[in-house]
Coordinates of C-alpha atoms in Angstrom, one line a residue:
M1 CA -143.2 74.7 -27.0
K2 CA -144.3 72.7 -30.0
P3 CA -146.7 74.4 -32.5
E4 CA -149.3 71.6 -32.1
N5 CA -149.4 72.3 -28.3
I6 CA -150.0 76.0 -29.0
Y7 CA -152.8 75.1 -31.3
L8 CA -154.3 72.8 -28.7
I9 CA -154.1 75.5 -26.1
L10 CA -155.7 78.0 -28.4
I11 CA -158.5 75.6 -29.3
F12 CA -159.1 74.9 -25.6
L13 CA -159.2 78.6 -24.7
S14 CA -161.6 79.3 -27.6
V15 CA -164.0 76.6 -26.6
L16 CA -163.8 77.7 -23.0
L17 CA -164.5 81.3 -23.8
F18 CA -167.3 80.8 -26.3
S19 CA -169.0 78.0 -24.3
C20 CA -169.2 80.3 -21.3
T21 CA -171.0 83.0 -23.2
Q22 CA -174.7 83.1 -22.4
S23 CA -177.2 84.2 -25.0
K24 CA -179.6 85.3 -22.3
P25 CA -178.5 86.9 -19.1
E26 CA -179.3 84.9 -16.0
K27 CA -181.3 87.8 -14.6
E28 CA -183.6 87.8 -17.5
L29 CA -184.2 84.1 -17.3
A30 CA -184.7 84.3 -13.5
S31 CA -187.2 87.0 -14.0
L32 CA -189.2 84.9 -16.4
L33 CA -189.1 81.9 -14.1
D34 CA -190.3 84.0 -11.1
K35 CA -193.2 85.4 -13.2
Y36 CA -194.0 81.8 -14.3
V37 CA -194.1 80.6 -10.7
E38 CA -196.3 83.5 -9.8
F39 CA -198.9 82.3 -12.3
W40 CA -199.0 79.0 -10.4
N41 CA -199.1 80.7 -7.0
T42 CA -201.9 83.2 -7.8
G43 CA -203.8 82.0 -10.8
N44 CA -203.4 85.6 -12.2
F45 CA -202.2 85.4 -15.8
Y46 CA -201.6 89.1 -16.3
E47 CA -199.1 89.6 -19.2
I48 CA -198.7 85.8 -19.7
E49 CA -198.0 86.3 -23.4
L50 CA -194.8 88.1 -22.4
V51 CA -193.6 85.1 -20.4
L52 CA -194.8 82.0 -22.3
H53 CA -193.9 81.2 -25.9
P54 CA -197.1 80.7 -28.0
E55 CA -196.1 77.0 -28.5
F56 CA -195.6 76.4 -24.8
E57 CA -195.7 72.8 -23.6
L58 CA -196.3 71.6 -20.1
R59 CA -195.2 68.1 -19.4
M60 CA -195.8 66.4 -16.0
S61 CA -194.8 63.1 -14.5
P62 CA -195.6 60.3 -14.8
K63 CA -196.5 60.3 -18.5
Y64 CA -195.0 63.6 -19.7
E65 CA -197.6 63.9 -22.4
P66 CA -197.6 67.6 -23.5
E67 CA -200.3 70.0 -22.7
K68 CA -199.8 72.4 -25.6
G69 CA -200.4 76.1 -25.7
I70 CA -201.0 79.0 -23.3
A71 CA -204.8 78.3 -23.1
L72 CA -204.2 74.7 -21.9
F73 CA -201.6 76.0 -19.4
K74 CA -204.2 78.4 -17.9
E75 CA -206.7 75.5 -17.7
S76 CA -204.2 73.3 -16.0
V77 CA -203.3 75.9 -13.4
A78 CA -207.0 76.6 -12.8
K79 CA -207.7 72.9 -12.3
W80 CA -204.8 72.6 -9.7
R81 CA -205.9 75.8 -7.9
K82 CA -209.5 74.6 -7.8
A83 CA -208.4 71.3 -6.1
Y84 CA -205.8 73.1 -3.9
P85 CA -206.9 76.7 -3.4
D86 CA -203.8 77.5 -1.3
F87 CA -201.4 75.9 -3.8
H88 CA -198.0 77.4 -3.4
I89 CA -194.6 76.7 -5.0
E90 CA -191.4 77.8 -3.4
L91 CA -188.2 77.7 -5.4
K92 CA -185.4 76.2 -3.3
E93 CA -182.7 76.2 -6.0
K94 CA -182.4 77.6 -9.5
F95 CA -179.7 76.8 -12.2
F96 CA -179.4 78.5 -15.5
T97 CA -177.6 77.9 -18.8
N98 CA -177.9 79.6 -22.1
E99 CA -181.6 78.8 -22.9
Q100 CA -182.4 76.4 -20.1
A101 CA -183.2 76.5 -16.4
A102 CA -183.5 73.8 -13.8
A103 CA -185.3 74.3 -10.4
I104 CA -185.8 72.3 -7.3
W105 CA -189.1 73.4 -5.7
E106 CA -191.4 72.6 -2.9
I107 CA -195.2 72.6 -3.2
T108 CA -197.4 73.1 -0.1
A109 CA -201.2 72.9 -0.6
T110 CA -204.4 71.7 1.1
N111 CA -206.8 69.5 -0.9
S112 CA -210.0 71.3 -0.1
G113 CA -211.4 71.7 -3.6
E114 CA -212.6 69.3 -6.3
G115 CA -211.6 68.3 -9.7
L116 CA -208.4 66.1 -9.6
H117 CA -209.7 63.7 -7.0
P118 CA -212.1 63.8 -4.1
P119 CA -211.4 66.6 -1.5
T120 CA -209.7 65.3 1.6
G121 CA -209.0 68.4 3.6
K122 CA -205.5 67.2 4.1
S123 CA -202.3 69.2 3.4
I124 CA -199.4 68.1 1.4
K125 CA -195.7 69.1 1.1
V126 CA -193.9 67.7 -1.9
T127 CA -190.5 68.4 -3.4
G128 CA -189.9 68.1 -7.1
M129 CA -187.8 69.3 -10.0
S130 CA -188.4 71.1 -13.2
I131 CA -186.4 71.7 -16.4
L132 CA -187.5 74.6 -18.5
H133 CA -186.4 75.6 -22.0
F134 CA -186.5 79.2 -23.3
S135 CA -186.9 80.4 -26.9
K136 CA -187.0 83.9 -28.2
G137 CA -187.0 85.4 -24.7
K138 CA -189.9 83.3 -23.5
I139 CA -190.5 80.0 -21.7
K140 CA -190.9 77.3 -24.4
D141 CA -191.7 74.3 -22.1
E142 CA -191.5 72.9 -18.6
W143 CA -190.8 69.2 -17.7
I144 CA -192.0 68.5 -14.1
A145 CA -190.9 65.5 -12.0
S146 CA -192.2 64.8 -8.6
N147 CA -193.2 61.9 -6.4
D148 CA -196.9 61.5 -7.2
V149 CA -197.3 58.4 -4.9
Y150 CA -195.9 60.4 -1.9
W151 CA -198.4 63.2 -2.7
M152 CA -201.4 60.8 -2.8
Q153 CA -200.2 59.1 0.4
Q154 CA -200.2 62.4 2.2
L155 CA -203.8 62.8 1.1
G156 CA -204.7 59.5 2.7
F157 CA -204.9 57.4 -0.4
E158 CA -203.5 53.9 -0.2
F159 CA -201.9 51.9 -3.1
I160 CA -202.2 48.2 -3.2
S161 CA -199.4 46.5 -5.0
P162 CA -200.4 44.0 -7.7
F163 CA -197.4 41.9 -6.6
K164 CA -197.7 39.9 -3.4
A165 CA -194.6 38.9 -1.5
E166 CA -194.3 35.2 -1.1
K167 CA -193.2 33.8 2.2

């Protein structure tokens, strides 16, 4: 075997071995993610400082403008839970890398409260995805993507297109 082939094999093996090493075990990240979802599901923020990074940012579709800090996160969850008292997230799939996680989730809730929009008494079931980043053993941010139009349609709201189809 040629020396340059041996070098290529060694480089390939080194990259493979070192890129597969995780800085945070999957169990630790999964535990943080589960505690985070519990905040949403219960509105109980016990030991939140152990889960969320002090510079935490929540970004939701459609604009993804950051809500910065643990205090704003608590306000956001409280707002959602006021509008949807039975708000519940179920994680369907979870994926982890070194300092990141992705999740596919399903939200079920009944719009019986006020705050986000007029209460309708109707229930919703919406699937979405989140990407989370971790830093120093805590959740640094979450990027949430879901189908907001489908959510509103389930509540009985109609959207009128500004574009009319011509015949």
